[in-house]
Structures are given as C-alpha cells and as structure tokens.
Coordinates of C-alpha atoms and ligand atoms in Angstrom, one line a residue:
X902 CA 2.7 10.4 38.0
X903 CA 4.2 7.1 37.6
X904 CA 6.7 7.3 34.4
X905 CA 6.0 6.3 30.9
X906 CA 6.1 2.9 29.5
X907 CA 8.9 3.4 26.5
X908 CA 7.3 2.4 23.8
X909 CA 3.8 3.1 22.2
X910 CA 2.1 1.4 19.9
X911 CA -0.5 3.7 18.0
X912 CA -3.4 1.4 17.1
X913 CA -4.3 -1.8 18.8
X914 CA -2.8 -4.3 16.4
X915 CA -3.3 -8.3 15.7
X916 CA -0.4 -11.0 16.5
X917 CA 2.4 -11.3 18.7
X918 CA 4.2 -8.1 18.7
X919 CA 2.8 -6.6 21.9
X920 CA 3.4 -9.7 23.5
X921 CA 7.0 -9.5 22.4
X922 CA 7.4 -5.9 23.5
X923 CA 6.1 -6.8 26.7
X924 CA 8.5 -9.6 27.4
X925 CA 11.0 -6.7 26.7
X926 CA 10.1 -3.6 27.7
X927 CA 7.6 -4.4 30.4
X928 CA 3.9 -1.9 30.2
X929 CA 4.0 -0.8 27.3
X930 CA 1.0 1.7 25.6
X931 CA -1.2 1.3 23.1
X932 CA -3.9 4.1 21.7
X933 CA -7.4 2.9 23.6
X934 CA -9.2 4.5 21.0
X935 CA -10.6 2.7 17.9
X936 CA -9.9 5.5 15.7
X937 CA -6.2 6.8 15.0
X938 CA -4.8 9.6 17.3
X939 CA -5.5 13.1 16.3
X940 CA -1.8 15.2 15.8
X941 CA -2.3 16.8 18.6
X942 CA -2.3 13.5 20.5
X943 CA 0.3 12.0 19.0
X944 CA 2.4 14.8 19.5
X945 CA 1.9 14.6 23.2
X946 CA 2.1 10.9 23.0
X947 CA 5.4 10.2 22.1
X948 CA 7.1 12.2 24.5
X949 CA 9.3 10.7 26.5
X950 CA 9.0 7.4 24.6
X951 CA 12.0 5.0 23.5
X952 CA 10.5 3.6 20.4
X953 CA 7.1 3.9 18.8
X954 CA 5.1 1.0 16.9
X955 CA 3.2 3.6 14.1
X956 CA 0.8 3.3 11.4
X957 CA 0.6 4.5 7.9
X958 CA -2.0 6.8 8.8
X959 CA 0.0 8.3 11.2
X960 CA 2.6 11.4 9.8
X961 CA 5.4 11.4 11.7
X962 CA 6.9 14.5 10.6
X963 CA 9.2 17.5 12.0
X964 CA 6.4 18.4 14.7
X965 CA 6.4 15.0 16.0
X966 CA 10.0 13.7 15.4
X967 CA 11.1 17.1 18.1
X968 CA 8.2 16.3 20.5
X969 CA 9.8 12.8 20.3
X970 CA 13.5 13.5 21.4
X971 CA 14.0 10.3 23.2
X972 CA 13.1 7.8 20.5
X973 CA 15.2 6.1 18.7
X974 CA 13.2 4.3 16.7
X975 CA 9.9 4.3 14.7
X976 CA 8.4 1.0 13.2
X977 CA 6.4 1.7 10.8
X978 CA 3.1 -1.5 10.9
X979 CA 3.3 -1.3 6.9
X980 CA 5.7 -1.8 3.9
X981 CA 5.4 1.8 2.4
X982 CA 6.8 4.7 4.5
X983 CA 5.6 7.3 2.6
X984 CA 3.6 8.6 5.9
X985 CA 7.4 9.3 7.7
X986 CA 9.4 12.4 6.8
X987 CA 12.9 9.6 6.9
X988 CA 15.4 11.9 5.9
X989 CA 14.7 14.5 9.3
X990 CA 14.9 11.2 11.3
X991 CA 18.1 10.7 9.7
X992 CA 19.5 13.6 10.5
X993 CA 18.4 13.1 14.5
X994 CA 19.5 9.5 14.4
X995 CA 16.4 8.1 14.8
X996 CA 15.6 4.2 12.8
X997 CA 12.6 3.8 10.7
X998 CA 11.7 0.6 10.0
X999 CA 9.1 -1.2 7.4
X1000 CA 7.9 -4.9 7.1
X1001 CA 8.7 -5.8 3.7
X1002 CA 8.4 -8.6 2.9
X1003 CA 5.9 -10.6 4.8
X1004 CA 2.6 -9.2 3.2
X1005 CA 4.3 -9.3 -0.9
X1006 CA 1.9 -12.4 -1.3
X1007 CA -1.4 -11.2 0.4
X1008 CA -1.2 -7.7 -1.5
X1009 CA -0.5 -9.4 -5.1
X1010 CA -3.6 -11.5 -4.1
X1011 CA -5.2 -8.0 -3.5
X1012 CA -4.1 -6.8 -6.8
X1013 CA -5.6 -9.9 -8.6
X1014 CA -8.6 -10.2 -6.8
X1015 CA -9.4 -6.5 -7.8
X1016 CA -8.3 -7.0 -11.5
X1017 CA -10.9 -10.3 -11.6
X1018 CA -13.5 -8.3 -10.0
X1019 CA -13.3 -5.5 -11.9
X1020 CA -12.8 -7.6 -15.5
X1021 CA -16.0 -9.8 -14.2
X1022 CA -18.0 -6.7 -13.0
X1023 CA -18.3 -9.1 -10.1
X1024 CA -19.6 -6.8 -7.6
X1025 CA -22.4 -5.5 -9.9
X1026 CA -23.1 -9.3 -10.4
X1027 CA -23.3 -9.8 -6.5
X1028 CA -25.9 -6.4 -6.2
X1029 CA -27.9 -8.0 -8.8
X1030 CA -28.4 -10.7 -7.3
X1031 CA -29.2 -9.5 -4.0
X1032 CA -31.4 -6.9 -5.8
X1033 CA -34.1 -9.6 -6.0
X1034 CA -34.4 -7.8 -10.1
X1035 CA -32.1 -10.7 -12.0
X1036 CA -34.4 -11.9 -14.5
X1037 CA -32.3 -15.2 -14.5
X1038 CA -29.7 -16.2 -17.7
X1039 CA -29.6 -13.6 -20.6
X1040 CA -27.0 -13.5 -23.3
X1041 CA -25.6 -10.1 -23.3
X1042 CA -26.0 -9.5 -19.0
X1043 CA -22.6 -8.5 -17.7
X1044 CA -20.3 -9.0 -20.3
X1045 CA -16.8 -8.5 -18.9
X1046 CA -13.5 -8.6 -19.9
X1047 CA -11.1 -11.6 -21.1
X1048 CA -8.1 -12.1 -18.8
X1049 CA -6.0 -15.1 -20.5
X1050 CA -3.6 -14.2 -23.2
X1051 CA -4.3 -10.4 -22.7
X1052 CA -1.2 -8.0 -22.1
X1053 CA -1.0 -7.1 -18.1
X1054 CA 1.1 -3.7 -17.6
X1055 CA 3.5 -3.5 -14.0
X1056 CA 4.5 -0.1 -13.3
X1057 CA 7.1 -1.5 -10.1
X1058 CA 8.5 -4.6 -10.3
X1059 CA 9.7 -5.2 -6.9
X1060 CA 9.0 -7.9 -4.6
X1061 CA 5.3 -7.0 -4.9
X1062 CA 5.1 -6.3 -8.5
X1063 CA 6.9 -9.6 -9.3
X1064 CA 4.4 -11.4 -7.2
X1065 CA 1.6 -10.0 -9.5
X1066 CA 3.6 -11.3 -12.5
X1067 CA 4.1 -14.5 -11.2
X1068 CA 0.5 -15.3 -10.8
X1069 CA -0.3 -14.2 -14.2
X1070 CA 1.2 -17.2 -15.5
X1071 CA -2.0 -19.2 -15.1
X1072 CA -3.6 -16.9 -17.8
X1073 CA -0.9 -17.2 -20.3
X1074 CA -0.7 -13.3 -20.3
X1075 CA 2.0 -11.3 -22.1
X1076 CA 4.1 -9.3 -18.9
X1077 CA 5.5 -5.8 -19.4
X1078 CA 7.3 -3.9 -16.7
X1079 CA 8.8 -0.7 -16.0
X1080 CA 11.6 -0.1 -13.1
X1081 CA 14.4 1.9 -13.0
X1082 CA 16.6 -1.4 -13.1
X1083 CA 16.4 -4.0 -15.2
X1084 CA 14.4 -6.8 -13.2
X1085 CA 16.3 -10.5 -15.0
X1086 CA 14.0 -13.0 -12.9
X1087 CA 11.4 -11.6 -13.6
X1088 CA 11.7 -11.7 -17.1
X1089 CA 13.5 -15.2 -17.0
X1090 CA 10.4 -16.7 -14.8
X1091 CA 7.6 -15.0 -16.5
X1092 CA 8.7 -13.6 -19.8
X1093 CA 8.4 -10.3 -18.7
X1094 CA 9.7 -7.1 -20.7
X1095 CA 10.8 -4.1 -19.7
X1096 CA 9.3 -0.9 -21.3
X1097 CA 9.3 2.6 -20.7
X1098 CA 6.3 3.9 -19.0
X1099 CA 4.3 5.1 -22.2
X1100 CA 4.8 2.5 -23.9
X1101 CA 3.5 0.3 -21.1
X1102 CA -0.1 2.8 -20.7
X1103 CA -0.5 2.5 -24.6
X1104 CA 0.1 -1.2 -25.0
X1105 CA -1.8 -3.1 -21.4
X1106 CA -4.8 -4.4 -21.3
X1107 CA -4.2 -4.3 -17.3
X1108 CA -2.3 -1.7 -15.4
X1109 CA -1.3 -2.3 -11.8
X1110 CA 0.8 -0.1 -9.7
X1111 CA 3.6 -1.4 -7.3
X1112 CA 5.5 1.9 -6.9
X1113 CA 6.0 3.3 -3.7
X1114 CA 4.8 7.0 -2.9
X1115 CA 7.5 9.4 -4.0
X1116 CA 8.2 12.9 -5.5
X1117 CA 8.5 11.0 -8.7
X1118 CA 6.1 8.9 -8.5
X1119 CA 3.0 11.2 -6.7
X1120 CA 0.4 11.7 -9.7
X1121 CA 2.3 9.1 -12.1
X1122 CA -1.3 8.8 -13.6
X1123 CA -3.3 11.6 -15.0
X1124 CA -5.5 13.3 -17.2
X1125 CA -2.5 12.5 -20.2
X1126 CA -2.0 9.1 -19.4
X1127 CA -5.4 8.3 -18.9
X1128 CA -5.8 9.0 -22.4
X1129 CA -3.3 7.5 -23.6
X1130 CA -4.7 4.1 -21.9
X1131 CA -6.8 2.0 -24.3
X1132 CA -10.5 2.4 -23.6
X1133 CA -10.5 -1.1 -22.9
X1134 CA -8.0 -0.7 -20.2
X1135 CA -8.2 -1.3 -16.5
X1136 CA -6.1 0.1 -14.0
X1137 CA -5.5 -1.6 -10.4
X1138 CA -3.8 0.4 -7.5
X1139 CA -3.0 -1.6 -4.4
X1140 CA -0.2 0.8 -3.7
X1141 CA -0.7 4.7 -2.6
X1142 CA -3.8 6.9 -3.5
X1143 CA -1.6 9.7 -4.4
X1144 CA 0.3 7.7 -7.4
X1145 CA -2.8 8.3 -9.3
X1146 CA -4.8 12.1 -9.5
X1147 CA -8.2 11.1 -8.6
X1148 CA -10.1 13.8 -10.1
X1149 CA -8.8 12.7 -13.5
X1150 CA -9.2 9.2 -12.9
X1151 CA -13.1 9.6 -11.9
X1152 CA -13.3 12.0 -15.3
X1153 CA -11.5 9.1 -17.2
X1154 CA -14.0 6.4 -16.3
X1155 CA -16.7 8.6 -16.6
X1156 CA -16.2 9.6 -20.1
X1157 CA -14.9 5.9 -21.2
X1158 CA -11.3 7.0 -21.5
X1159 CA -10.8 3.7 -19.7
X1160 CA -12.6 0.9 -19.2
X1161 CA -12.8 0.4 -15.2
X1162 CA -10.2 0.3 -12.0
X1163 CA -9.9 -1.4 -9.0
X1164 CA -8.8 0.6 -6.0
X1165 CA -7.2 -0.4 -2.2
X1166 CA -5.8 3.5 -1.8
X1167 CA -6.9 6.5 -1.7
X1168 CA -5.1 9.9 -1.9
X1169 CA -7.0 11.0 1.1
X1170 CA -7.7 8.5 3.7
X1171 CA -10.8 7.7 4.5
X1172 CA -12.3 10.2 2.0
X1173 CA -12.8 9.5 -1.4
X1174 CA -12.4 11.8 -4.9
X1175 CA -16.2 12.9 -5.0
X1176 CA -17.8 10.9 -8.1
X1177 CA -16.0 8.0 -7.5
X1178 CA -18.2 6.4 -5.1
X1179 CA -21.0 6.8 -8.1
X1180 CA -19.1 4.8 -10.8
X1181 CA -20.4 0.9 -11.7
X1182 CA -17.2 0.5 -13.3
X1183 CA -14.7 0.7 -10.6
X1184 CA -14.4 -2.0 -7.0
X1185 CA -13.0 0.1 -4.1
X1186 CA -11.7 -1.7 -1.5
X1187 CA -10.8 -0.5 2.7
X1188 CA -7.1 -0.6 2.3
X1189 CA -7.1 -4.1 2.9
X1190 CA -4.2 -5.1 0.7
X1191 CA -2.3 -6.8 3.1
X1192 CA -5.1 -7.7 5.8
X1193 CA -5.1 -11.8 6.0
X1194 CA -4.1 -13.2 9.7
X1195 CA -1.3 -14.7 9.6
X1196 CA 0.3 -11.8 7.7
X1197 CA -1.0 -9.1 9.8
X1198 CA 0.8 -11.2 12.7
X1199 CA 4.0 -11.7 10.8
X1200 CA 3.8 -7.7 10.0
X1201 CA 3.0 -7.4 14.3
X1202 CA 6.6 -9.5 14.6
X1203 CA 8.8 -7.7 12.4
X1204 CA 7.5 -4.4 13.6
X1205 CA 7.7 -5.2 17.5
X1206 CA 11.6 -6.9 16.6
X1207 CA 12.9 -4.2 15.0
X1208 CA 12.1 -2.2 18.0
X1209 CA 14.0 -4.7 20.4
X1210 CA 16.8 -4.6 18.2
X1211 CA 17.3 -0.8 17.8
X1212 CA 17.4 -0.3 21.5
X1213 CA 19.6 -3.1 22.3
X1214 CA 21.7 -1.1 20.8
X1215 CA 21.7 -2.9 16.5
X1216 CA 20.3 -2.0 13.5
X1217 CA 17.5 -4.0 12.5
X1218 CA 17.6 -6.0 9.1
X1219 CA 14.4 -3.6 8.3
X1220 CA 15.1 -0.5 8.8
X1221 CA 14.9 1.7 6.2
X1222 CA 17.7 4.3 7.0
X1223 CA 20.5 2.3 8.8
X1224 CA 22.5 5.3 8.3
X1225 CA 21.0 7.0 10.6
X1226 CA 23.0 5.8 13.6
X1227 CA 26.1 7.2 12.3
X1228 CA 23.9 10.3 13.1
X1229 CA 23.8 10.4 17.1
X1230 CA 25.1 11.9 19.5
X1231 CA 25.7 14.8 16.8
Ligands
GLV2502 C1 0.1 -0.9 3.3 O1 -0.4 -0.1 2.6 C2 1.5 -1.0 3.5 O2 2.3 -0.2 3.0 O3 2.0 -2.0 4.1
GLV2503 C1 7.3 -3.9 -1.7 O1 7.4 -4.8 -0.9 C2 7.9 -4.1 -3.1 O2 9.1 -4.1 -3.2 O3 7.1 -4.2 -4.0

C-alpha cells in the first residue's frame, strides 16, 4: 500500500486551496463522494494524516481527534466552529482554524436578502406568478412589511452583525444591539444602541442573529421570547439552527406570535423542524450564507494556508486556539 497523502480535504471544495496544498504537500485527498463522509469514514480517514481541510457538517469530536493522532491541525472551511469539540484539541495540541473574515460581506447580504424577501413575501410573489392564477394588479394582494425607518434588532455585533448594521443605513432604520461588550463603531457609524436582550425582542421590528453556537447561546430563542416578539416581528437567522428552538418557532409563526422568519440554518442539517416546510410566511434558504465565488475561494485560501503554516512549524493568524501548541509533546 503506497502511504498516505498528509492532508485530507473532506468535500471537494471551489478556489485555490487544493492547488496550494498541492504545491506543498504533494497528493493530497479529497472525499470522492458528493455527499459528506459518514463517521465511520471519517474516522478511518484521518488516520495517519498531517492536517485535515473539514467542513461544518463534519464533527470532529473525541472519537475522531484519537483516530487522528498525527494531525496537527484541522481547518475548518467555515467561520463558526461550533461542529469542533476545540477545547480536547487543545489539550492534544492540535490547531483549529476558521476563516473569518472573508465571507462577513456575502453572509450580511444573506441576512438582508432574507429580511427583504421575507418583509416583501417575495417568494409567494414569485409562486404566484409562476402559478399561471395572478389575476393581474389588485390593491390589497401581498401586502408586506415597511423596512425604512423601522427598528432592526442585532443579537451579535461582531464583524458580521456590524455588516448587517451598516447596510441598514440606506433605510434610515433605528439600530439596536446586544453583545457582551460594548461595540463604539458601530454605534458611532450607524447610531447603534446597545440593549439587553429583552429589551431588544420587545422593541425590533427585525431580529437577526450573528451569535455563534455556544452553551449560552443554543436555544437563545424560544417559546418565551417568541412571545415576547411583536406580532409584527420578523426574525432572520443566517447563523446556527440551534440558536433558535424550532419546534417553538414553527408554533410561533403558526399561531401569529410573529409575523414571518427568514432562515439559512437549521438545527438539524439537512432536516428540517416538521411544519416548517408548510408555512407561507417563512423563506428557508440551503445554508448558502456565504456561497458567492469569489468568497468561497478566498474561504479555499485561508483554509489551505493555515494548514501550510501550522506544519511549517507557526501558528496561523486564524486559528482559533493558538494555545494549543504550548500543548505538545505533553
Ligand atoms: C457557515 O455557516 C460558516 O460558519 O462559515
Ligand atoms: C463572524 O465573522 C462575526 O464576528 O460576526
């Protein structure tokens, strides 16, 4: 059996990042299915393998961190890193590396094109059309909401979150935030303030969420704070499914709690909460948040690099847990 390219690469992925591993490292593997690996497969995969390009829909976890006791590093082809049990690569000294950064702009565009689409029922426009049963212009067809002057609600105001706000400018709309520190661009460039978090589900018109998936913030949004929305409210999620408790959210928009969502996650990945697929008054999106070219290539080159830089021996500018280094050879 000839050996083992070092590095793996889990999903055939856009832009130059194979192409730069390759200069590097020689062969190097990538899944040759069009479907994720199973964790069976992925366990046996990384075995013997220097660094590992990975996915968000891949969990790296204890099981697969021990089956991969050569690597040193695991690039993970997305900003969140929820999917990655970090603190027991830590502790074996193995990197884990994001790509912040490069896809803030494409996934605040995801964020607005949902809250548009979702304020404009424009996707029950577009079936209406298509239908062939548009009876042509009626006063009262598809009345939506207004988005200029309204009150737009950031729960995370980090790079992405401050992306959202900045676009929001063009509708004159009154920015509220909540973080766990005081954001001062953000409020010098747009105006925004900060609020505690039920203050901020009371008082938006629009909600959208920018946290990443943690213990503090899995199930931010239930049953309680769905209520305590306005029923004009409508709630965008371009960041994890499991920030938001599904179940509740389908009852919500069912029963008029709120007034619509717009959704790129998912709590569980490809499946949806069952009901939801039913609603008019939500747009559900693949994931595709940050999926435009040229940043699913610049994601392709930050991933790849900080591969090349952990086993040249550095710490790459995006890794996550820098720390861990200090961990080897322990
Ligand atoms: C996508 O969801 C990402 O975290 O980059
Ligand atoms: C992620 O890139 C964020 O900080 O919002």
């Amino acid at each position: 059996m000839s050996a083992r390219s070092p590095i793996l690469i889990t999903r055939k992925i856009p832009g130059r990042g194979v192409e730069m591993l390759r200069r590097e490292f020689g062969d190097v593997d990538i899944n040759p299915h069009d479907r994720p690996f199973t964790p069976e497969e992925l366990a046996a995969e990384v075995i013997g393998r220097r660094g590992v390009l990975c996915l968000l829909s891949d969990r790296i976890d204890g099981h697969i961190l021990a089956a991969a006791a050569d690597c040193q590093v695991f690039a993970n082809y997305a900003v969140g890193y929820d999917n990655i049990d970090v603190p027991k690569a830590t502790r074996r000294g193995v990197l884990v590396a994001n790509t912040p950064g490069v896809l803030t702009d494409a996934t605040a565009d995801t964020a607005w094109a949902l809250l548009m689409a979702v304020a404009r029922r424009i996707i029950e426009g577009d079936t209406l059309v298509r239908s062939g049963r548009w009876t042509g212009w009626k006063p009262a067809e598809l009345l939506g909401a207004d988005i200029a002057g309204q009150t737009l609600g950031l729960v995370g105001a980090g790079r992405i979150g401050s992306a959202v706000a900045k676009r929001s400018r063009g509708w004159g709309m009154n920015v509220l935030y909540c973080e766990e520190v005081r954001n001062h661009q953000l409020e010098a460039e747009c105006g925004a303030t900060r609020v505690e978090f039920d203050v901020l589900i009371r008082q938006s018109d629009f909600i959208s969420i920018h946290v990443p998936l943690t213990e503090k913030t899995r199930g931010m949004f239930g049953r309680e704070q769905f209520q305590a929305m306005k029923e004009s409210a409508i709630l965008v999620n371009t960041s994890r499914g499991l920030v938001v408790d599904e179940l509740a959210l389908v009852e919500a928009l069912r029963t008029g709690e709120i007034a619509g969502a717009g959704l790129d996650t998912y709590a569980n990945e490809p499946r949806l909460a069952p009901g939801l697929a039913e609603l008019d008054n939500v747009v559900l999106l693949p994931h595709i948040g940050s999926a435009t070219i040229r940043t699913r290539g610049r994601m392709s080159e930050l991933a790849a690099g900080a591969i090349i830089t952990a086993l040249r021996g550095g710490v790459p500018q995006n890794a996550v847990n820098p720390e861990a280094v200090e961990h080897r050879g322990k």
